[in-house]
Short mmCIF file of C-alpha atoms in Angstrom, two decimals:
data_model
loop_
_atom_site.label_atom_id
_atom_site.label_comp_id
_atom_site.label_asym_id
_atom_site.label_seq_id
_atom_site.Cartn_x
_atom_site.Cartn_y
_atom_site.Cartn_z
CA MET A 1 -15.19 7.47 8.05
CA LYS A 2 -16.47 4.03 8.15
CA ASN A 3 -19.11 5.01 5.37
CA LEU A 4 -16.48 6.69 3.39
CA PHE A 5 -14.56 3.41 3.23
CA GLU A 6 -17.52 1.41 2.21
CA GLN A 7 -18.57 3.87 -0.70
CA SER A 8 -16.80 2.02 -3.23
CA ARG A 9 -17.63 -0.95 -5.77
CA SER A 10 -14.14 -1.37 -7.03
CA HIS A 11 -13.03 -4.92 -6.10
CA TRP A 12 -9.72 -6.55 -6.07
CA VAL A 13 -8.11 -9.97 -6.16
CA ARG A 14 -5.93 -11.63 -3.72
CA TYR A 15 -4.46 -15.08 -4.07
CA ASP A 16 -4.11 -17.57 -1.13
CA ARG A 17 -0.41 -18.14 -1.74
CA TYR A 18 2.41 -15.94 -3.01
CA GLU A 19 6.16 -16.53 -3.52
CA LEU A 20 9.36 -14.57 -3.93
CA LYS A 21 10.88 -15.36 -7.20
CA THR A 22 14.21 -14.24 -8.89
CA ALA A 23 14.27 -13.25 -12.51
CA ALA A 24 16.97 -14.04 -15.07
CA ASP A 25 18.28 -10.50 -14.42
CA GLY A 26 18.53 -11.22 -10.64
CA LYS A 27 15.65 -8.85 -9.75
CA ARG A 28 13.20 -10.38 -7.05
CA TYR A 29 9.44 -10.37 -7.72
CA ILE A 30 6.45 -11.34 -5.54
CA THR A 31 4.09 -13.54 -7.63
CA PRO A 32 1.03 -15.71 -7.08
CA THR A 33 2.41 -19.55 -7.03
CA LYS A 34 1.12 -21.74 -9.92
CA ASP A 35 -1.62 -23.37 -8.01
CA ALA A 36 -2.76 -20.33 -6.03
CA LYS A 37 -6.44 -19.85 -5.89
CA PRO A 38 -7.91 -16.22 -6.30
CA ASP A 39 -10.34 -14.59 -4.16
CA VAL A 40 -12.31 -11.42 -5.30
CA TYR A 41 -13.25 -8.94 -2.58
CA ASN A 42 -13.90 -5.37 -1.86
CA PRO A 43 -10.78 -3.89 -0.26
CA MET A 44 -12.52 -0.59 0.96
CA LYS A 45 -14.57 -2.70 3.43
CA GLU A 46 -11.19 -3.78 5.12
CA MET A 47 -10.02 -0.24 5.82
CA PRO A 48 -8.51 1.22 8.08
CA GLY A 49 -6.84 -2.21 9.06
CA MET A 50 -5.18 -2.42 5.68
CA VAL A 51 -3.57 1.11 5.79
CA LEU A 52 -2.45 0.09 9.51
CA ASP A 53 -1.03 -3.08 8.39
CA ALA A 54 0.83 -1.22 5.48
CA LEU A 55 2.14 1.26 7.85
CA ASN A 56 3.44 -1.35 10.30
CA VAL A 57 5.10 -3.26 7.66
CA GLY A 58 6.93 -0.05 6.47
CA MET A 59 7.72 0.73 10.22
CA LEU A 60 9.76 -2.54 10.24
CA MET A 61 12.03 -0.98 7.60
CA MET A 62 12.16 2.21 9.32
CA GLY A 63 13.31 0.45 12.40
CA ARG A 64 16.10 -1.46 10.28
CA ARG A 65 14.78 -4.87 11.12
CA LYS A 66 16.41 -7.86 9.61
CA ASP A 67 15.63 -8.64 5.93
CA VAL A 68 14.08 -12.05 6.61
CA ASP A 69 11.62 -10.31 9.05
CA VAL A 70 10.79 -7.71 6.50
CA GLU A 71 10.37 -10.30 3.81
CA THR A 72 7.97 -12.42 5.89
CA ALA A 73 5.91 -9.28 6.84
CA ILE A 74 5.57 -8.18 3.25
CA LEU A 75 4.53 -11.55 2.15
CA GLU A 76 2.01 -11.79 4.81
CA PHE A 77 0.54 -8.27 3.86
CA VAL A 78 0.34 -9.54 0.08
CA THR A 79 -1.37 -12.69 1.14
CA LYS A 80 -3.91 -10.80 3.17
CA TYR A 81 -4.74 -8.11 0.68
CA GLY A 82 -3.22 -8.78 -2.80
CA LEU A 83 -0.48 -7.15 -4.91
CA LEU A 84 -0.47 -3.33 -4.93
CA GLY A 85 -1.32 -2.98 -8.60
CA LEU A 86 1.71 -0.93 -9.48
CA MET A 87 1.10 -1.54 -13.16
CA THR A 88 -2.22 0.41 -13.08
CA ALA A 89 -1.06 2.88 -10.35
CA LEU A 90 2.00 4.31 -12.01
CA PRO A 91 0.73 5.63 -15.37
CA THR A 92 -1.32 8.63 -15.97
CA THR A 93 -4.33 6.43 -16.61
CA PRO A 94 -5.21 2.84 -15.83
CA SER A 95 -6.69 2.63 -19.36
CA PHE A 96 -3.21 2.77 -20.89
CA MET A 97 -4.00 -0.14 -23.08
CA ASP A 98 -6.04 2.19 -25.06
CA TYR A 99 -3.36 4.45 -26.06
CA GLU A 100 -0.25 4.02 -28.33
CA ALA A 101 2.20 4.23 -25.31
CA VAL A 102 2.40 4.38 -21.59
CA TYR A 103 2.66 7.93 -20.07
CA LEU A 104 4.31 8.25 -16.59
CA PRO A 105 4.32 11.08 -14.21
CA LYS A 106 7.33 11.23 -11.91
CA ASN A 107 7.60 8.35 -9.60
CA HIS A 108 10.24 6.46 -7.44
CA PHE A 109 10.56 3.40 -9.80
CA ILE A 110 10.62 4.53 -13.60
CA LYS A 111 12.55 7.45 -14.85
CA ALA A 112 11.13 7.46 -18.31
CA GLU A 113 8.31 9.48 -18.94
CA THR A 114 6.90 7.41 -21.73
CA MET A 115 7.36 3.85 -22.68
CA GLU A 116 6.26 1.50 -25.26
CA THR A 117 3.35 -0.65 -24.00
CA GLU A 118 5.15 -4.17 -24.63
CA ASP A 119 8.31 -2.75 -22.68
CA TYR A 120 6.10 -1.40 -19.80
CA LEU A 121 4.08 -4.71 -19.52
CA ALA A 122 7.41 -6.73 -19.58
CA LEU A 123 8.39 -5.05 -16.20
CA PHE A 124 5.43 -6.92 -14.56
CA TYR A 125 5.73 -10.23 -16.40
CA PRO A 126 9.15 -11.29 -16.03
CA PHE A 127 8.64 -15.11 -16.00
CA GLU A 128 5.92 -15.76 -18.59
CA GLN A 129 4.59 -13.24 -21.14
CA LEU A 130 0.96 -12.82 -21.81
CA ASP A 131 -0.51 -13.66 -25.29
CA MET A 132 -1.14 -10.06 -26.24
CA VAL A 133 -0.55 -8.13 -29.57
CA LYS A 134 -0.55 -4.38 -29.50
CA LYS A 135 -1.19 -2.33 -32.75
CA GLY A 136 -1.49 1.45 -32.17
CA VAL A 137 -4.41 2.04 -30.00
CA GLU A 138 -5.76 -1.56 -30.59
CA SER A 139 -4.96 -4.23 -28.40
CA ASP A 140 -5.69 -8.04 -28.54
CA TRP A 141 -5.18 -10.11 -25.47
CA THR A 142 -5.88 -13.89 -25.37
CA VAL A 143 -6.71 -15.46 -21.94
CA SER A 144 -5.08 -18.78 -21.19
CA ASN A 145 -7.15 -21.95 -21.24
CA ASP A 146 -7.40 -21.97 -17.52
CA ARG A 147 -10.78 -21.68 -16.54
CA THR A 148 -10.28 -20.03 -13.32
CA MET A 149 -8.31 -17.03 -15.20
CA ILE A 150 -11.19 -17.09 -17.93
CA ALA A 151 -13.70 -16.62 -15.04
CA LEU A 152 -11.74 -13.98 -13.42
CA THR A 153 -11.25 -11.87 -16.75
CA MET A 154 -15.02 -12.19 -17.18
CA THR A 155 -15.78 -10.83 -13.67
CA PHE A 156 -13.69 -7.71 -14.51
CA ALA A 157 -14.89 -7.31 -18.17
CA ASP A 158 -16.14 -3.72 -17.46
CA GLU A 159 -12.74 -2.62 -15.93
CA PRO A 160 -9.67 -1.46 -17.85
CA MET A 161 -7.92 -4.19 -19.48
CA ALA A 162 -4.73 -3.55 -17.46
CA LYS A 163 -6.47 -3.86 -14.40
CA THR A 164 -7.80 -7.34 -15.49
CA MET A 165 -4.32 -8.35 -16.73
CA SER A 166 -2.82 -7.68 -13.48
CA PHE A 167 -5.10 -10.17 -11.89
CA GLN A 168 -3.58 -13.14 -13.80
CA ARG A 169 -1.33 -15.61 -12.32
CA GLU A 170 1.65 -14.59 -14.45
CA TYR A 171 1.64 -10.97 -13.07
CA ALA A 172 4.35 -9.95 -10.76
CA GLU A 173 5.73 -6.98 -8.89
CA PRO A 174 9.24 -6.11 -7.95
CA TYR A 175 9.78 -6.87 -4.39
CA ASP A 176 11.97 -3.79 -3.94
CA TRP A 177 9.04 -1.59 -5.29
CA ILE A 178 6.56 -2.98 -2.91
CA ALA A 179 8.84 -2.65 -0.05
CA GLN A 180 9.84 1.11 -1.00
CA GLN A 181 6.12 2.04 -1.20
CA LEU A 182 5.47 0.47 2.22
CA LYS A 183 8.41 2.53 3.68
CA ASP A 184 7.47 5.64 2.06
CA TRP A 185 4.02 5.67 3.84
CA ALA A 186 5.72 4.87 7.00
CA PHE A 187 8.05 7.82 6.59
CA THR A 188 5.22 9.95 5.78
CA LEU A 189 3.56 9.17 9.02
CA THR A 190 6.53 9.68 11.04
CA THR A 191 7.26 12.98 9.26
CA SER A 192 3.80 14.18 10.19
CA ILE A 193 4.13 12.94 13.96
CA LEU A 194 7.67 14.50 14.59
CA TYR A 195 6.65 17.61 13.01
CA TYR A 196 4.19 18.32 15.56
CA HIS A 197 5.93 16.70 18.33
CA ASP A 198 9.09 18.57 17.92
CA TYR A 199 7.81 21.67 16.70
CA ASP A 200 8.63 23.77 19.53
CA SER A 201 12.33 22.21 20.01
CA ILE A 202 13.23 22.66 16.23
CA ASP A 203 14.24 25.82 14.08
CA GLU A 204 12.29 27.20 11.23
CA GLY A 205 14.70 25.62 8.58
CA THR A 206 14.09 21.99 10.06
CA ARG A 207 10.33 22.71 10.07
CA SER A 208 10.70 23.68 6.35
CA LEU A 209 12.34 20.40 5.47
CA TYR A 210 9.55 18.58 7.28
CA ARG A 211 6.92 20.46 5.19
CA LYS A 212 8.84 19.86 1.90
CA ALA A 213 8.97 16.16 2.69
CA MET A 214 5.17 16.10 3.58
CA ALA A 215 4.48 18.14 0.22
CA ALA A 216 6.04 15.32 -1.70
CA PHE A 217 3.45 12.93 -0.65
CA GLY A 218 0.58 12.38 -3.09
CA GLY A 219 0.11 10.90 -6.68
CA ILE A 220 -2.73 10.22 -9.03
CA ALA A 221 -5.96 10.55 -7.31
CA PRO A 222 -8.60 7.71 -8.00
CA SER A 223 -11.49 8.79 -10.03
CA TYR A 224 -15.06 8.64 -8.72
CA HIS A 225 -18.79 9.05 -9.83
CA ILE A 226 -21.85 10.06 -7.96
CA GLU A 227 -24.92 7.98 -7.68
CA LEU A 228 -28.46 9.27 -6.85
CA LEU A 229 -29.56 6.99 -3.95
CA GLU A 230 -31.56 8.23 -0.78
CA LYS A 231 -29.33 11.24 -1.33
CA PRO A 232 -26.41 12.11 -3.87
CA THR A 233 -23.53 9.62 -3.03
CA ILE A 234 -19.92 9.57 -4.22
CA TYR A 235 -18.45 6.29 -5.20
CA TRP A 236 -14.66 5.91 -5.49
CA ASP A 237 -13.35 3.97 -8.43
CA PHE A 238 -10.04 2.48 -7.42
CA HIS A 239 -8.02 0.71 -10.22
CA SER A 240 -4.97 -0.23 -8.05
CA LEU A 241 -4.85 -1.16 -4.41
CA LEU A 242 -1.98 1.29 -3.93
CA LEU A 243 -4.27 4.30 -4.85
CA GLY A 244 -7.02 2.96 -2.40
CA ILE A 245 -4.56 2.62 0.45
CA GLN A 246 -2.84 5.96 -0.22
CA MET A 247 -6.13 7.93 -0.39
CA MET A 248 -7.51 6.31 2.72
CA PHE A 249 -4.18 6.75 4.57
CA SER A 250 -4.58 10.57 3.61
CA PHE A 251 -7.91 10.72 5.21
CA MET A 252 -6.79 8.85 8.30
CA LEU A 253 -3.89 11.24 8.47
CA VAL A 254 -5.93 14.27 8.82
CA ASP A 255 -8.56 12.64 11.07
CA GLU A 256 -8.87 14.57 14.28
CA ALA A 257 -11.34 12.29 15.84
CA ARG A 258 -9.21 9.19 15.67
CA PRO A 259 -5.61 10.33 14.93
CA LEU A 260 -2.78 7.88 13.96
CA ARG A 261 -0.21 7.39 16.50
CA LEU A 262 2.99 5.42 17.23
CA CYS A 263 3.05 3.36 20.33
CA LYS A 264 5.40 4.78 22.93
CA HIS A 265 6.47 1.29 23.96
CA CYS A 266 6.37 -0.99 20.82
CA GLN A 267 6.42 1.57 18.09
CA LYS A 268 3.32 0.06 16.34
CA VAL A 269 1.07 2.23 14.43
CA PHE A 270 -2.39 2.43 15.87
CA MET A 271 -5.58 4.72 15.61
CA SER A 272 -6.13 6.53 18.85
CA SER A 273 -9.77 7.04 20.30
CA ARG A 274 -8.27 10.42 21.93
CA ALA A 275 -5.65 12.99 21.03
CA ASN A 276 -3.34 12.42 24.08
CA ALA A 277 -3.22 8.48 23.68
CA VAL A 278 0.48 7.21 23.54
CA PHE A 279 0.07 3.35 23.78
CA CYS A 280 -1.75 1.13 21.50
CA SER A 281 -2.87 -1.08 24.13
CA ALA A 282 -3.22 -1.57 28.03
CA ARG A 283 -0.63 -4.29 27.95
CA CYS A 284 1.92 -1.86 26.33
CA LYS A 285 1.28 0.85 28.83
CA ASN A 286 1.87 -1.84 31.71
CA GLN A 287 5.02 -3.17 30.14
CA TYR A 288 6.19 0.52 29.47
CA ASN A 289 5.67 1.28 33.13
CA VAL A 290 7.24 -1.83 34.48
CA TYR A 291 10.50 -1.19 32.30
CA LYS A 292 10.62 2.57 33.47
CA SER A 293 10.24 1.33 37.18
CA ARG A 294 13.08 -1.09 36.67
CA GLY A 295 15.14 1.51 35.12
CA LYS A 296 14.68 3.73 37.98
CA GLN A 297 15.27 1.15 40.36
CA LYS A 298 18.60 0.39 38.73
CA GLU A 299 19.59 3.94 38.85
CA GLN A 300 18.93 4.18 42.56
CA ASP A 301 20.84 0.76 43.35
CA GLY A 302 23.74 2.45 41.40
CA ASP A 303 23.61 5.61 43.32
CA GLU A 304 23.53 3.65 46.84
CA ASN A 305 26.43 1.46 45.70
CA ALA A 306 28.60 4.42 44.34
#
């Protein structure tokens, strides 16, 4: 699976500092700070750690942790890997700037099936609009005088315009959308785990509900091309971090050699080296056994004092 993750030349941008900002309408966004510095990297080389981090942030929300803990975890995730690229992930194509309008399949965040390009872009630039003119299928975008932004734009000159636009400092993503996506991934994992764990104790109706929940997982697949190297090789072309994570999560979810598991003690998501592993570490195993032993001792003491 390691080779699969590395077979991608799609790069992404992460900034060294992000912040939570509230727009005029009261909606909260995550965006790079004004003086944040960008870093270009290949996210596929940081899999599967990125998938595990995304799932574990989602598990915090599944466990109903305090909002401040969730916010801190989400900001840490974004700082480590960058924003999800929702602007290019949601439409039917990341090259939507080449069309007269933006076309959207069903998703959790936008109900409209089509949107005017300017209206769609406004969802991701709530604080400062880009200098962009749209006329039919033609788009004219003027990059700011910031040398760093100009260099960043030139680096991704061969990529879809929208992807390059999403790397600008002005770009922002709704906090609730990011949180919901991370929670959805965690829900998908727990659905898969519980389905097989509880299979013999649940009725067919409940099993059907599990299967329907899992069938809803999916989305637009990333594109790919084949290069003739030592042998024909597939290279994935990811135009959003979201699709990259979702696809790699899908491969990990069906990987029998190193299955995804929830630690029996701390509920952390981990990749197991064997099918029957239930703890993410020896420390968690030892702590679980200690707590279990103490619980039994309390029960015995209670029986003796009864």
